[in-house]
């Protein structure tokens, strides 16, 4: 395989970044999570891309805390949240994701970050990818897609005359996740993964 170059994201990468991300998420539980503009961050960010022969084939974005628990969950130490990590489907399993994560973690550690966090939905291969790279699941809740009259009935009601819900997306943080998973067709367990890194 041609050499992989990992470098900082530049504004002119935006179109390729959006396409790579959309394609990467197509075969995951985030298949409908398509962006049309790249996110901008309030805190210092580490935004890297991987290219092969000039073609953008992978990306990672971390937002780094300068004050603990302002971006990440309430756990000890300065954290950085992995908001985006994606490798083009035609370039998977070649070490690109690992290389992006490793470079980003090194930069974060030099900035005093002691832990990384990432949210994932329930794709077992993605979760095991994180676990094989030192992450462990520390929290979770449900993402619930509510679709059509039968699922909406008794769950979602509009209080605005003439506004008729057709679909809804909800977070479930209650104590009966099995009942929710049994009641709606599309339910994902959204898990928070954490990895402690040295600074
Ligand atoms: C997760 C992801 C970033 C990994 O990138 P990658 O460049 O393929 O990963 P690497 O080559 O560094 O690592 C290869 C590992 O991933 C696993 N893997 C990658 N793609 C896989 C697939 N489609 N099915 C099963 N396993 C896969 C390999 O088995 C291998 O495992 P191991 O090294 O632990 O044995 C990439 O698959 C991806 O873009 N996924 C979709 C987007 C996503 O889920 N992002 C993270 C959640 S926010």
Short mmCIF file of C-alpha atoms and ligand atoms in Angstrom, two decimals:
data_model
loop_
_atom_site.label_atom_id
_atom_site.label_comp_id
_atom_site.label_asym_id
_atom_site.label_seq_id
_atom_site.Cartn_x
_atom_site.Cartn_y
_atom_site.Cartn_z
CA UNK A 1 0.00 0.00 0.00
CA UNK A 2 1.13 3.55 -0.70
CA UNK A 3 2.44 5.60 2.22
CA UNK A 4 -0.08 7.09 4.62
CA UNK A 5 0.46 10.72 5.48
CA UNK A 6 -1.08 12.04 8.69
CA UNK A 7 -1.30 15.80 8.88
CA UNK A 8 -3.39 18.60 10.32
CA UNK A 9 -6.80 19.28 8.81
CA UNK A 10 -6.97 22.38 6.56
CA UNK A 11 -10.16 24.31 5.71
CA UNK A 12 -9.81 23.27 2.05
CA UNK A 13 -10.20 19.61 3.16
CA UNK A 14 -13.81 20.19 4.23
CA UNK A 15 -15.60 18.63 1.23
CA UNK A 16 -13.37 15.53 1.24
CA UNK A 17 -13.66 15.30 5.05
CA UNK A 18 -17.49 15.34 4.85
CA UNK A 19 -17.55 12.70 2.10
CA UNK A 20 -15.11 10.41 3.89
CA UNK A 21 -17.09 10.67 7.12
CA UNK A 22 -20.45 10.02 5.40
CA UNK A 23 -19.10 6.92 3.62
CA UNK A 24 -17.40 5.65 6.77
CA UNK A 25 -20.62 5.80 8.77
CA UNK A 26 -22.82 4.14 6.12
CA UNK A 27 -22.27 0.60 7.47
CA UNK A 28 -22.53 1.60 11.13
CA UNK A 29 -25.37 2.30 13.55
CA UNK A 30 -24.74 6.02 12.85
CA UNK A 31 -25.68 5.55 9.16
CA UNK A 32 -28.11 8.47 9.23
CA UNK A 33 -25.75 10.87 11.00
CA UNK A 34 -24.62 12.88 7.96
CA UNK A 35 -23.01 16.30 8.33
CA UNK A 36 -23.02 18.99 5.66
CA UNK A 37 -20.51 21.23 7.42
CA UNK A 38 -17.56 20.29 9.58
CA UNK A 39 -17.99 21.10 13.25
CA UNK A 40 -16.11 23.95 14.90
CA UNK A 41 -15.05 23.60 18.54
CA UNK A 42 -15.16 26.00 21.47
CA UNK A 43 -12.05 24.49 23.05
CA UNK A 44 -8.64 23.76 21.52
CA UNK A 45 -9.03 20.88 19.10
CA UNK A 46 -6.77 18.30 17.47
CA UNK A 47 -8.02 17.82 13.92
CA UNK A 48 -6.01 15.36 11.83
CA UNK A 49 -6.54 13.69 8.46
CA UNK A 50 -4.89 10.69 6.84
CA UNK A 51 -4.14 10.89 3.13
CA UNK A 52 -2.84 8.44 0.57
CA UNK A 53 -1.54 10.00 -2.64
CA UNK A 54 -3.37 13.19 -1.67
CA UNK A 55 -6.71 11.39 -1.20
CA UNK A 56 -8.33 11.94 2.21
CA UNK A 57 -9.01 8.45 3.60
CA UNK A 58 -9.32 9.01 7.34
CA UNK A 59 -9.99 11.64 9.96
CA UNK A 60 -10.01 12.26 13.69
CA UNK A 61 -11.20 15.24 15.74
CA UNK A 62 -10.55 15.62 19.45
CA UNK A 63 -11.75 18.56 21.53
CA UNK A 64 -9.42 19.12 24.50
CA UNK A 65 -10.53 20.41 27.86
CA UNK A 66 -8.70 23.30 29.47
CA UNK A 67 -10.92 22.95 32.55
CA UNK A 68 -11.83 19.40 33.69
CA UNK A 69 -15.37 18.15 32.98
CA UNK A 70 -16.35 20.92 30.58
CA UNK A 71 -16.32 18.71 27.45
CA UNK A 72 -15.98 15.19 28.86
CA UNK A 73 -17.86 13.41 31.62
CA UNK A 74 -17.28 14.14 35.30
CA UNK A 75 -14.22 11.94 35.90
CA UNK A 76 -10.83 12.90 37.30
CA UNK A 77 -8.34 14.77 35.10
CA UNK A 78 -8.28 16.83 31.91
CA UNK A 79 -10.01 14.98 29.10
CA UNK A 80 -10.35 15.14 25.33
CA UNK A 81 -13.46 13.98 23.52
CA UNK A 82 -13.14 12.11 20.22
CA UNK A 83 -15.99 13.72 18.34
CA UNK A 84 -15.16 12.18 14.98
CA UNK A 85 -13.08 9.17 13.94
CA UNK A 86 -13.62 7.62 10.54
CA UNK A 87 -11.74 5.69 7.89
CA UNK A 88 -13.00 5.39 4.31
CA UNK A 89 -14.49 1.87 3.86
CA UNK A 90 -12.08 1.04 0.99
CA UNK A 91 -9.07 1.75 3.23
CA UNK A 92 -10.05 -0.08 6.44
CA UNK A 93 -7.98 -2.59 8.39
CA UNK A 94 -4.72 -1.10 7.18
CA UNK A 95 -3.82 0.58 10.46
CA UNK A 96 -5.08 4.04 9.48
CA UNK A 97 -7.54 4.41 12.38
CA UNK A 98 -4.92 3.21 14.86
CA UNK A 99 -2.33 5.62 13.46
CA UNK A 100 -4.75 8.57 13.66
CA UNK A 101 -5.69 7.72 17.25
CA UNK A 102 -2.09 7.25 18.29
CA UNK A 103 -0.92 10.57 16.76
CA UNK A 104 -3.86 12.45 18.27
CA UNK A 105 -3.29 10.87 21.71
CA UNK A 106 0.41 11.89 21.62
CA UNK A 107 -0.50 15.51 20.84
CA UNK A 108 -3.21 15.51 23.52
CA UNK A 109 -0.81 14.11 26.14
CA UNK A 110 1.67 16.92 25.40
CA UNK A 111 -1.16 19.38 26.12
CA UNK A 112 -1.75 17.86 29.57
CA UNK A 113 -4.72 15.68 28.65
CA UNK A 114 -4.78 12.52 30.81
CA UNK A 115 -7.80 10.72 29.37
CA UNK A 116 -9.69 10.29 26.11
CA UNK A 117 -13.42 9.75 25.75
CA UNK A 118 -15.56 8.58 22.82
CA UNK A 119 -19.24 7.83 22.39
CA UNK A 120 -20.21 4.88 20.21
CA UNK A 121 -23.43 3.19 19.22
CA UNK A 122 -23.77 -0.58 19.37
CA UNK A 123 -21.56 -1.75 16.52
CA UNK A 124 -19.69 -4.66 18.14
CA UNK A 125 -16.69 -4.34 15.78
CA UNK A 126 -16.29 -0.63 16.57
CA UNK A 127 -16.62 -1.25 20.30
CA UNK A 128 -14.04 -4.03 20.13
CA UNK A 129 -11.78 -1.71 18.10
CA UNK A 130 -11.85 0.75 21.01
CA UNK A 131 -11.45 -2.02 23.62
CA UNK A 132 -8.39 -3.44 21.82
CA UNK A 133 -6.88 0.05 22.00
CA UNK A 134 -7.17 0.40 25.77
CA UNK A 135 -10.63 1.96 26.08
CA UNK A 136 -13.26 0.65 28.48
CA UNK A 137 -16.99 1.34 28.61
CA UNK A 138 -17.83 3.59 31.57
CA UNK A 139 -21.42 4.67 30.92
CA UNK A 140 -24.33 4.16 28.54
CA UNK A 141 -27.88 5.16 27.73
CA UNK A 142 -30.27 4.51 24.85
CA UNK A 143 -30.84 6.30 21.56
CA UNK A 144 -34.46 5.65 20.60
CA UNK A 145 -35.95 6.27 17.15
CA UNK A 146 -39.74 6.43 17.29
CA UNK A 147 -41.37 6.02 13.91
CA UNK A 148 -44.96 5.89 12.68
CA UNK A 149 -48.36 6.08 14.34
CA UNK A 150 -48.16 2.82 16.28
CA UNK A 151 -44.80 3.64 17.90
CA UNK A 152 -45.72 7.28 18.57
CA UNK A 153 -49.00 6.31 20.25
CA UNK A 154 -48.67 6.69 24.00
CA UNK A 155 -45.05 7.87 23.69
CA UNK A 156 -44.96 11.28 21.98
CA UNK A 157 -47.72 13.87 21.83
CA UNK A 158 -47.69 17.35 20.29
CA UNK A 159 -49.18 20.18 22.30
CA UNK A 160 -49.29 22.48 19.27
CA UNK A 161 -52.63 22.34 17.37
CA UNK A 162 -52.05 21.10 13.81
CA UNK A 163 -48.49 19.89 14.49
CA UNK A 164 -48.55 16.13 13.97
CA UNK A 165 -45.44 14.14 14.94
CA UNK A 166 -44.35 11.57 12.37
CA UNK A 167 -41.00 10.54 13.83
CA UNK A 168 -39.06 11.34 16.97
CA UNK A 169 -35.57 10.77 18.31
CA UNK A 170 -35.15 10.46 22.07
CA UNK A 171 -32.56 9.66 24.71
CA UNK A 172 -33.63 7.08 27.29
CA UNK A 173 -31.85 7.33 30.64
CA UNK A 174 -34.48 5.50 32.73
CA UNK A 175 -34.32 2.23 34.62
CA UNK A 176 -36.11 -0.06 32.13
CA UNK A 177 -33.91 -0.23 29.03
CA UNK A 178 -35.10 -3.76 28.13
CA UNK A 179 -38.73 -2.60 28.00
CA UNK A 180 -37.76 0.30 25.72
CA UNK A 181 -35.66 -1.96 23.49
CA UNK A 182 -38.65 -4.31 23.19
CA UNK A 183 -41.14 -1.57 22.45
CA UNK A 184 -39.41 0.32 19.61
CA UNK A 185 -37.84 -1.13 16.45
CA UNK A 186 -34.73 1.07 16.34
CA UNK A 187 -32.97 1.41 19.67
CA UNK A 188 -29.20 1.77 20.11
CA UNK A 189 -27.15 1.49 23.26
CA UNK A 190 -24.89 4.52 23.16
CA UNK A 191 -21.78 3.77 25.21
CA UNK A 192 -19.16 6.12 26.60
CA UNK A 193 -15.63 4.73 26.33
CA UNK A 194 -12.66 6.08 28.26
CA UNK A 195 -8.92 5.53 27.97
CA UNK A 196 -6.43 6.97 30.44
CA UNK A 197 -3.26 8.27 28.77
CA UNK A 198 -0.01 9.44 30.27
CA UNK A 199 0.85 13.12 30.14
C1 LIG B 1 -13.32 2.05 13.61
C2 LIG B 1 -12.45 2.54 12.45
C3 LIG B 1 -12.08 4.00 12.63
C4 LIG B 1 -11.18 1.68 12.44
O1 LIG B 1 -10.33 2.15 11.41
P1 LIG B 1 -9.35 1.16 10.64
O2 LIG B 1 -8.34 1.99 9.93
O3 LIG B 1 -10.12 0.18 9.86
O4 LIG B 1 -8.69 0.40 11.87
P2 LIG B 1 -7.23 -0.21 11.95
O5 LIG B 1 -6.81 -0.73 10.61
O6 LIG B 1 -6.34 0.71 12.64
O7 LIG B 1 -7.53 -1.41 12.92
C5 LIG B 1 -8.00 -2.62 12.39
C6 LIG B 1 -8.91 -3.25 13.37
O8 LIG B 1 -10.25 -2.84 13.15
C7 LIG B 1 -11.07 -3.98 12.88
N1 LIG B 1 -11.98 -3.60 11.80
C8 LIG B 1 -11.89 -2.54 10.98
N2 LIG B 1 -12.93 -2.52 10.13
C9 LIG B 1 -13.68 -3.58 10.42
C10 LIG B 1 -14.88 -4.10 9.89
N3 LIG B 1 -15.53 -3.51 8.87
N4 LIG B 1 -15.40 -5.21 10.43
C11 LIG B 1 -14.76 -5.85 11.45
N5 LIG B 1 -13.61 -5.39 11.99
C12 LIG B 1 -13.08 -4.26 11.48
C13 LIG B 1 -10.09 -5.07 12.46
O9 LIG B 1 -10.55 -6.35 12.79
C14 LIG B 1 -8.84 -4.73 13.26
O10 LIG B 1 -8.94 -5.27 14.56
P3 LIG B 1 -7.68 -5.50 15.53
O11 LIG B 1 -6.51 -4.74 15.00
O12 LIG B 1 -8.14 -5.00 16.85
O13 LIG B 1 -7.49 -6.96 15.46
C15 LIG B 1 -13.14 2.35 11.08
O14 LIG B 1 -13.51 1.01 10.96
C16 LIG B 1 -14.34 3.23 10.85
O15 LIG B 1 -14.24 4.26 10.19
N6 LIG B 1 -15.53 2.84 11.34
C17 LIG B 1 -16.75 3.57 11.07
C18 LIG B 1 -16.82 4.89 11.80
C19 LIG B 1 -16.83 4.67 13.28
O16 LIG B 1 -17.47 3.77 13.76
N7 LIG B 1 -16.09 5.52 14.01
C20 LIG B 1 -15.91 5.42 15.44
C21 LIG B 1 -17.12 5.68 16.25
S1 LIG B 1 -17.35 7.35 16.60
#
